[in-house]
Amino acid sequence: MRRTFTNFGLEESLIFQKSSPGKSAYSLPGLDVEDTPIEEILDPDDVRSEVSGFPEVSEVELISHYTRMSTWNYHVDLGMYPLGSCTMKYNPKLNERVARLPGIALTHPLLDEELCQGNLEILFRLQEFLEQLTGMDGVCLQPCGGAQGELAGILMVRAYHVQQGRPRRYVLIPDSAHGTNPASALMAGYEVISIPSDGEGRIDVQVLAEKMTKDVACLMLTNPNTMGIFESHIEEISQIVHDRGGLIYMDGANFNALMGYARPGDMGIDVLHLNLHKTFSTPHGGGGPGSGPVACKEILVPYLPTPNVNQVGDAYRLSSDESHSIGRLHAFYGNFGMVVRALCYILTCGGEGLKELSEVAVLNANYIRSRLEDHFHLPYSTPTLHEVVFSDALQNKRGVTTLDIAKRLIDYGFHPPTIYFPLIVRGALMIEPTESYSKEELDSFVDAMIAISQESLEDSEKVTGAPTGAKLTRLDEVQAARHPVLRWSPDEDTAT
Amino acid sequence: MRRTFTNFGLEESLIFQKSSPGKSAYSLPGLDVEDTPIEEILDPDDVRSEVSGFPEVSEVELISHYTRMSTWNYHVDLGMYPLGSCTMKYNPKLNERVARLPGIALTHPLLDEELCQGNLEILFRLQEFLEQLTGMDGVCLQPCGGAQGELAGILMVRAYHVQQGRPRRYVLIPDSAHGTNPASALMAGYEVISIPSDGEGRIDVQVLAEKMTKDVACLMLTNPNTMGIFESHIEEISQIVHDRGGLIYMDGANFNALMGYARPGDMGIDVLHLNLHKTFSTPHGGGGPGSGPVACKEILVPYLPTPNVNQVGDAYRLSSDESHSIGRLHAFYGNFGMVVRALCYILTCGGEGLKELSEVAVLNANYIRSRLEDHFHLPYSTPTLHEVVFSDALQNKRGVTTLDIAKRLIDYGFHPPTIYFPLIVRGALMIEPTESYSKEELDSFVDAMIAISQESLEDSEKVTGAPTGAKLTRLDEVQAARHPVLRWSPDEDTAT
Amino acid sequence: MRYLSITPEEKKRMLEVTGVDRVEELFDTIPKSVRLTSPLNIPQPASEIEVLKYFQGLAEKNVSTDRFDSFLGAGTYNHFIPTIIDSVISRAEFYTCYTPYQPELSQGTLQAIFEFQTLICQLTDMEVANASLYDGSSALAEAVLMAVRLTKRSRLVVPESLHPNYRKVMETYVANLDVQLSDLHLMDAGRVDLDHLEKTLKDDCAAVVVQSPNFFGVIEEIREVTRLCRRAGALSIVVVTEAISMGLLKPPGELDADIVVGEGQSFGIPVGFGGPNLGFFATRDRYKRQMPGRVVGQTVDSQGQRGFVLTLATREQHIRREKATSNICTNQGLCALMCAVFLSTLGKQGIRELAEQNLKKAFYLRKQLGDRLVFSGNTFNEMVVRCDRDPTEINRQLLTEGIVGGLPLGRYFPDRSDQMLLCVTEQNDPKKIQRLAEILTRVEVAS
Amino acid sequence: MRYLSITPEEKKRMLEVTGVDRVEELFDTIPKSVRLTSPLNIPQPASEIEVLKYFQGLAEKNVSTDRFDSFLGAGTYNHFIPTIIDSVISRAEFYTCYTPYQPELSQGTLQAIFEFQTLICQLTDMEVANASLYDGSSALAEAVLMAVRLTKRSRLVVPESLHPNYRKVMETYVANLDVQLSDLHLMDAGRVDLDHLEKTLKDDCAAVVVQSPNFFGVIEEIREVTRLCRRAGALSIVVVTEAISMGLLKPPGELDADIVVGEGQSFGIPVGFGGPNLGFFATRDRYKRQMPGRVVGQTVDSQGQRGFVLTLATREQHIRREKATSNICTNQGLCALMCAVFLSTLGKQGIRELAEQNLKKAFYLRKQLGDRLVFSGNTFNEMVVRCDRDPTEINRQLLTEGIVGGLPLGRYFPDRSDQMLLCVTEQNDPKKIQRLAEILTRVEVAS
Ligand SMILES: Cc1ncc(COP(=O)(O)O)c(C=O)c1O
Ligand SMILES: Cc1ncc(COP(=O)(O)O)c(C=O)c1O
């Protein structure tokens, strides 16, 4: 069976363009207290005029507005979404239902501890499970994304060093690392030293050993790294870093490769973050909310962000000892709704299920790798775990780039892989299938990739001119950046 | 802005074709009582072997299966759905939420009356509101659709006549009536006499007067009728029918035209049905469930189906007097979930809102009529209310039929109107816009119709070859009927 | 009014196009004499908050299975509903569209219903199934009408063990046709008396109706019934109200039934105060053109691609009018979808496992009730117990312990006023089952 | 395992293709010495029913606004959420997709965020807004970092009336940068002491932070603050935690603010135990290239059709790495969508009406509290009251009447341990407001 067919979609203008006075989508009960004129309550000078430009539409129009727009998105429920490093797995419907239980969703964060024991138990149990899974001693669920988890972790590293006498100056980061790593290090007040990768796609231990001085606060390692390769020299690395008083931070974005097989805590990692929106199935929401818990070893526990939840007898309590903590990262407890979903997922999968899904994620990636390695250039022959990075080297000879291949995949009905990342591979195509999809779906993806490779050689314009099957053809990103139009306004509106 | 663009859709095979042993989408707790072997409970002869052919798929596959299939449907949230006689109005989200409240959705129908007072109140209040709206004296919410409402009504008519001495033999039905009318009359044991329409698209009163004998049990009238025309001679008709001892049944499918403007109870109607899934915004669900309450005047109240709800003091009670009732139509109380939604809708709109929406529904239909009457043949010049029926007479000269026009509308991104109904108009195109959509949407529909009319004259193959923009081209209905394939089976499966 | 999208300004422009001054004029064809002159006696519009509060208040006046352990069955069953069902049917693509009259824009609905028909065939082991009927009771009524049409005979044989409300609905449907009903006795086992059936079955018999598991929970000897029917030239109609039983019990098709109808509510549809439910209807290939209701069939488009359409329309009211096989138009489409999602979720293993759990948990209660059981025949998940107090009074006591008891049979059978019909499903807590048994058997224990 | 779609048979075939015998071999690059040898200490898989029951049990251990009338605010507000928001965001098209890296497949998300940015600009009366940050507190922290970058100055002026948790988050973010904080006193009115501000504002000041309505509910004199900032060459950062107030109060943009940040939770996001929330960030056009976070911009495709893309990427970590304006990557996309649906639902009239109801209902309480009010300044929907008993004890009493009282300020300000911060929204029942006032003012009435 073909994968795609052509169909019509419906266009939809901006909500502001649909607005006209006299329509409305809201309903409120009448004011149920006495109606004091505003002037008697406020200084008229403090009162605004109407919100100029705000839309006025009916509920019917709103629903069709968003319904139509929704159909312009590709998404996980439609099919495989092999965006490398993002772990686009299935987002269970049960998670969504549980997170919406009124007794959970409608609770105020500043309730007395006695009045939110259910929520505190949710936080506590997830903390515990994540400790189990990572082999670490403490967890804080406050960071709202991987990047904030990194910031937390590096701040903890810094606090530790300060406690030892001085913060030190540098953070070592492999050149294959995600951009958030150096950015987070900088926000924590560190300078970044980049460590090259070796011929196998791993961190160059030689160079690491050279750069690892007493001025280095920590190494930020991604494991498996962004090539999908496990840093097999981890023990040696650990030795080097720790011998010189440094610590190791692990970017746990790729934790989906490891569950039940290996624990960062057993390999010398001092602190790490996880992405609940990757490994633990919470939805990406078109860009968030996510959640990036930070986990650490005993020596760093005092520095964890506060508050966290402890069990005291039968009750759950918010930690009150802030003496060494790096402080708060969120006005309340982070993206609690994601915590609920992740806990629901872990309980559903159970320990054995989590291990099995890491296994299948790794199998799927390796299956794709094996089926594609005759068609796409594999920059490193090192075995990989949950994802595989190809390059456009073969296709490039005919002028076809990674961007072209990505866009052409759209015509085949797939979301493209992550492209041009990691930076150490020219024209990287980073494929992460996850464990969710069927072999039929994987095969269909592989077949599309092979077909595109063929087209690149035989009919390259089909590829360089892609996509032609989506709502729009390629978008002009240069114009967007040069002449930014970041909001609608009646005059700039060129599209009506 | 254009209305449509082309996009890719994803194909999806039958669920049976995705099945393979070892996949599953369910989870059940372990058996929590002692595990007695089945042979000790049942006669092994009564136990089946596995359900041959039953699917085995994962939850992920199920979700993408239905998600993909869903994208092949046109629906109300996407845009105007001018299917005449079906009143495809917006289905409020609030209705859906209310109907899912656990305290309402999770109640057993055989609970003691004391334990379901909330539900009984819902039934009672809707009965009351429908009495108000129709000007009738009694309502039963049991019928599950318009057709069952008709059956109930005609059975009541029969019961009445039996009580008067004899059931009589005939039911008069205008030739413009919906097919369910004669079918229901037959099921109630009557023979049908068809009454022609006059030159204005109304029932021919002359002929009616002739056919209305003492052997006629009732007239089944649709008002406004399926042309969207109000039966203005209703008082005269009422006189004729009642004078000869007959009753009048009104098919209330078109009640969306009348709310707040006129009540069947004030025009001589003795019994009618409403369609909650039309006028009262409950969703059509791709074919149901609907709800077709029957309402009647005092003289017919004793014959209403049972049970119904009465108020006794502060409490609600199920009626127990079945002595004259036509009996039950449903194992419980009909499609209660639709009753909840309809009540929610009426409370939201309020009396004034309901009137306003009938007004807008009629305005929209007349606006479309005015804009289209130069382009399509209008078989009757009589003013119409909530819908308008054109024919393909003009386009037919170029070989373009109503079916072609309907299919071509698909390419313009619209669901077609009802076609070839009512039967009294050759090549009928029955357009009912409802009150829901914006003027922009109505104009876009009108523009598409005009464009198609143009194409019919200038480039008729575009029309006769339509649709080309949908998932499939025209389907072979003759083959489907001649060689019926009504279920998948491994051998008949020609599509893998 | 948030459900309207026309502004006053637009109204004016539209009226101009329409050529009238005021919108009221559009109603001029309604004679003044029958116009409504006063405003409707219906309250002012209520806001979303107010409406929600109102219904939440009503919900609190009900006793619902999210808060109570319930032993009520009798045609509506409290089963587990996988979360994904609501996710699927909450897609507006499925729930806001009409009957798929335009197949090119409705392939999603059509394929889903085709799958539903197939699933019902597989489960019943029959050859064809329709796209749904209103509920189990009207499905039975339609089956009976079909049998009368097919056999051109007029007698129906109906056992006492048929759900009394099903019988009533059937009676309503046949009331004015030339049809006679013959009652069929029960044996002590709670099953149809086959000897009586044999005597009753004459050559004027159109059909024999048999429910299994029957209203009292007992599994009927369908094979014997269909054998006797064949001999008499009557059609056998098997009714199933507890559809989960089909996951374990021999399917009626294998037992040579001619028509199998029933209630699909157990398959993913909330108890919902009894509706919307799902009538299913399956029969033999040879009878398909006499089947009531919509049917989806497979075909091809003009380019040879597989697609689905509503078919065999010549049976239906919109083509055949008074000669149609039924008057049904709107059916229970979305419930059929729920059922299809449910069955596809459970699949081959799950439906069996679920049925077994029902059997075994009911048996757990059965064993504890011992000689209080009224019938000796094997049961699936329902059973009748004899009480030594007023069943209603027992229920009142149970309620105080968070238990909704069984159905007092006196409501339907005056001679059974000391009996109660109990249902146990996978949802019941074993502790509550035990407690129920204790109270019913009066081995009172301090709770 | 229902979340996996590969059969054992397929696994075997895939392993063959992959060239290994057992799946464990694929993990061979992990040294044996660091492998986990024991099973994870995590329970067996739980079925859907069990998981649901577990969470329902937990939910019952919480006090939630569906069952209690709550007067807690302080950064999280209990407002009405139109039903359609959940309908929209429950579409998998919106909630299961990633950040829109591939614009051709993400126009739905992109247009929605473009609309969100526009709505935030309109409401704040600012020129540009980003696609969201984690929450109001980190949005403030990012604003402060931006001000430091822009001004190359190092002092921040922060009033006591800033939400204490916002202050803490800001402190975490700036802890290791070369930045000093200066405190700003309050006047009796509960507003920033402008004289003190004038004295504090030196030419090393990067920015002044001011929250309005402030933590104590009082409306600040933003115009004066921004005037002083301009004069000193410092940037003004206005923080809004109760976003509904912007429906009624003069927008910070009109009052010449340089950066407006805040919490959008009031706009359609459930109180949700404090998260996910929605940080919004708006500023002047001239600063747009220093803005943190993602931004959507309008452009055209190769055929000239309008479309949207993520833009100004050169500010971001994935391009600029350690030179980025922020490390943020995943933001609060779906919450931004909820906010956009909320604001489009309320529209011009609704946002005003809602804000007015909050004002007036809070005023209704305010009037009853009379001289127990701690601050004399005008307030929107929050206020501080002085108690003559332990606030915690008062709350305990209130709870028995179905009321969740206010926030005891002693938690944050030891010198305010006799004070309580109260919030009134459109959700509060007037009778409960009255009862609250009675209890707080000790005009005890038998209830
Ligand atoms: C390897 C890696 N590290 C860090 C991040 C940042 O995580 P987040 O987007 O949750 O902030 C990502 C996200 O894509 C990532 O892939
Ligand atoms: C005029 C008319 N009468 C009766 C019916 C039958 O109603 P239902 O489909 O609810 O059975 C319809 C439905 O289309 C109709 O349009």
CSV table of C-alpha atoms in Angstrom, one decimal, chain B residues 170-321:
chain,number,residue,atom,x,y,z
B,170,TYR,CA,-54.5,4.9,5.8
B,171,VAL,CA,-51.9,7.5,6.4
B,172,LEU,CA,-51.7,10.4,4.1
B,173,ILE,CA,-48.2,11.6,3.2
B,174,PRO,CA,-47.1,14.3,0.9
B,175,ASP,CA,-44.9,13.2,-2.0
B,176,SER,CA,-42.2,15.6,-0.7
B,177,ALA,CA,-41.8,13.7,2.6
B,178,HIS,CA,-38.8,12.0,3.9
B,179,GLY,CA,-38.6,8.2,3.3
B,180,THR,CA,-38.9,7.4,6.9
B,181,ASN,CA,-42.5,8.7,7.0
B,182,PRO,CA,-44.0,6.1,4.8
B,183,ALA,CA,-41.7,3.4,6.2
B,184,SER,CA,-42.8,4.3,9.8
B,185,ALA,CA,-46.5,4.4,8.8
B,186,LEU,CA,-46.1,0.9,7.3
B,187,MET,CA,-44.4,-0.4,10.5
B,188,ALA,CA,-47.4,0.8,12.4
B,189,GLY,CA,-49.6,-1.3,10.2
B,190,TYR,CA,-50.9,1.5,7.9
B,191,GLU,CA,-51.1,1.8,4.2
B,192,VAL,CA,-49.8,5.0,2.7
B,193,ILE,CA,-51.6,7.3,0.4
B,194,SER,CA,-49.3,9.8,-1.3
B,195,ILE,CA,-50.5,13.4,-1.7
B,196,PRO,CA,-49.0,15.5,-4.4
B,197,SER,CA,-47.5,18.9,-4.0
B,198,ASP,CA,-49.1,21.9,-5.6
B,199,GLY,CA,-47.4,24.4,-7.8
B,200,GLU,CA,-46.0,26.3,-4.9
B,201,GLY,CA,-44.2,23.3,-3.4
B,202,ARG,CA,-46.9,22.8,-0.7
B,203,ILE,CA,-49.2,20.0,-0.1
B,204,ASP,CA,-52.1,20.1,-2.5
B,205,VAL,CA,-55.0,20.9,-0.3
B,206,GLN,CA,-57.5,20.0,-2.9
B,207,VAL,CA,-56.3,16.5,-3.2
B,208,LEU,CA,-55.8,16.3,0.5
B,209,ALA,CA,-59.5,17.2,1.0
B,210,GLU,CA,-60.4,14.4,-1.5
B,211,LYS,CA,-58.3,11.7,0.1
B,212,MET,CA,-59.1,12.6,3.6
B,213,THR,CA,-61.8,10.1,4.3
B,214,LYS,CA,-63.0,8.4,7.5
B,215,ASP,CA,-60.5,5.6,6.7
B,216,VAL,CA,-57.6,7.9,7.1
B,217,ALA,CA,-55.9,7.8,10.5
B,218,CYS,CA,-53.7,10.8,10.0
B,219,LEU,CA,-51.8,13.1,7.8
B,220,MET,CA,-48.0,13.1,8.2
B,221,LEU,CA,-46.9,16.6,7.5
B,222,THR,CA,-43.4,18.1,7.5
B,223,ASN,CA,-43.5,21.7,8.4
B,224,PRO,CA,-41.7,23.6,7.1
B,225,ASN,CA,-41.6,20.9,4.5
B,226,THR,CA,-38.6,19.4,2.8
B,227,MET,CA,-38.6,22.3,0.3
B,228,GLY,CA,-38.0,24.6,3.3
B,229,ILE,CA,-41.5,26.0,2.6
B,230,PHE,CA,-44.0,26.6,5.4
B,231,GLU,CA,-47.3,24.9,4.9
B,232,SER,CA,-49.2,28.2,5.1
B,233,HIS,CA,-52.6,26.5,4.7
B,234,ILE,CA,-52.0,24.7,7.9
B,235,GLU,CA,-55.2,25.9,9.5
B,236,GLU,CA,-57.3,24.8,6.6
B,237,ILE,CA,-55.5,21.5,6.5
B,238,SER,CA,-56.1,21.0,10.2
B,239,GLN,CA,-59.7,21.7,9.7
B,240,ILE,CA,-60.0,19.2,6.9
B,241,VAL,CA,-58.2,16.4,8.7
B,242,HIS,CA,-59.8,16.9,12.1
B,243,ASP,CA,-63.2,17.4,10.7
B,244,ARG,CA,-63.0,13.8,9.4
B,245,GLY,CA,-61.7,12.5,12.7
B,246,GLY,CA,-58.1,12.3,11.6
B,247,LEU,CA,-55.1,13.5,13.4
B,248,ILE,CA,-52.0,15.4,12.2
B,249,TYR,CA,-48.5,14.1,12.7
B,250,MET,CA,-45.7,16.6,12.2
B,251,ASP,CA,-42.2,15.6,11.2
B,252,GLY,CA,-40.3,18.1,13.2
B,253,ALA,CA,-36.9,17.5,11.5
B,254,ASN,CA,-37.1,21.2,10.3
B,255,PHE,CA,-37.8,22.7,13.7
B,256,ASN,CA,-34.7,24.7,13.5
B,257,ALA,CA,-36.7,27.1,11.3
B,258,LEU,CA,-39.4,27.8,13.9
B,259,MET,CA,-38.1,28.3,17.4
B,260,GLY,CA,-39.6,31.2,19.1
B,261,TYR,CA,-41.6,32.0,15.9
B,262,ALA,CA,-44.3,29.4,15.8
B,263,ARG,CA,-45.3,26.3,17.7
B,264,PRO,CA,-46.8,23.2,16.2
B,265,GLY,CA,-49.2,23.0,19.1
B,266,ASP,CA,-50.7,26.3,18.0
B,267,MET,CA,-51.4,25.1,14.5
B,268,GLY,CA,-53.4,22.0,14.9
B,269,ILE,CA,-50.6,19.5,15.2
B,270,ASP,CA,-51.5,16.5,17.4
B,271,VAL,CA,-48.2,14.7,17.6
B,272,LEU,CA,-44.7,15.3,16.3
B,273,HIS,CA,-41.1,14.3,16.7
B,274,LEU,CA,-38.1,16.5,17.0
B,275,ASN,CA,-34.5,15.5,16.2
B,276,LEU,CA,-32.2,16.5,19.1
B,277,HIS,CA,-29.3,15.8,16.7
B,278,LYS,CA,-30.6,18.4,14.4
B,279,THR,CA,-32.2,21.4,16.1
B,280,PHE,CA,-30.6,20.8,19.5
B,281,SER,CA,-27.0,20.5,18.5
B,282,THR,CA,-26.2,17.0,19.6
B,283,PRO,CA,-23.5,15.6,17.3
B,284,HIS,CA,-24.4,13.2,14.5
B,285,GLY,CA,-21.5,10.9,15.2
B,286,GLY,CA,-21.0,9.7,11.7
B,287,GLY,CA,-24.5,8.3,11.7
B,288,GLY,CA,-25.8,8.5,15.3
B,289,PRO,CA,-26.6,8.2,18.1
B,290,GLY,CA,-29.4,10.7,17.7
B,291,SER,CA,-32.6,11.2,19.6
B,292,GLY,CA,-36.1,11.7,18.3
B,293,PRO,CA,-38.4,12.8,21.2
B,294,VAL,CA,-42.1,12.5,20.5
B,295,ALA,CA,-44.4,15.3,21.7
B,296,CYS,CA,-48.2,15.3,21.7
B,297,LYS,CA,-51.4,17.0,22.6
B,298,GLU,CA,-53.5,16.2,25.7
B,299,ILE,CA,-55.7,13.7,23.8
B,300,LEU,CA,-52.7,11.6,22.9
B,301,VAL,CA,-50.8,11.8,26.2
B,302,PRO,CA,-52.2,8.5,27.5
B,303,TYR,CA,-50.7,6.7,24.6
B,304,LEU,CA,-47.1,8.0,25.0
B,305,PRO,CA,-44.4,5.4,25.3
B,306,THR,CA,-43.5,4.6,28.9
B,307,PRO,CA,-41.7,5.2,31.1
B,308,ASN,CA,-41.6,8.9,31.3
B,309,VAL,CA,-40.7,11.2,34.2
B,310,ASN,CA,-43.1,13.0,36.4
B,311,GLN,CA,-42.5,15.4,39.2
B,312,VAL,CA,-44.2,14.3,42.5
B,313,GLY,CA,-43.6,16.9,45.1
B,314,ASP,CA,-39.9,17.5,45.3
B,315,ALA,CA,-39.0,14.2,43.7
B,316,TYR,CA,-38.9,12.9,40.2
B,317,ARG,CA,-40.7,9.6,39.5
B,318,LEU,CA,-40.9,7.3,36.5
B,319,SER,CA,-44.5,7.0,35.3
B,320,SER,CA,-46.0,3.7,36.1
B,321,ASP,CA,-49.3,4.0,34.3
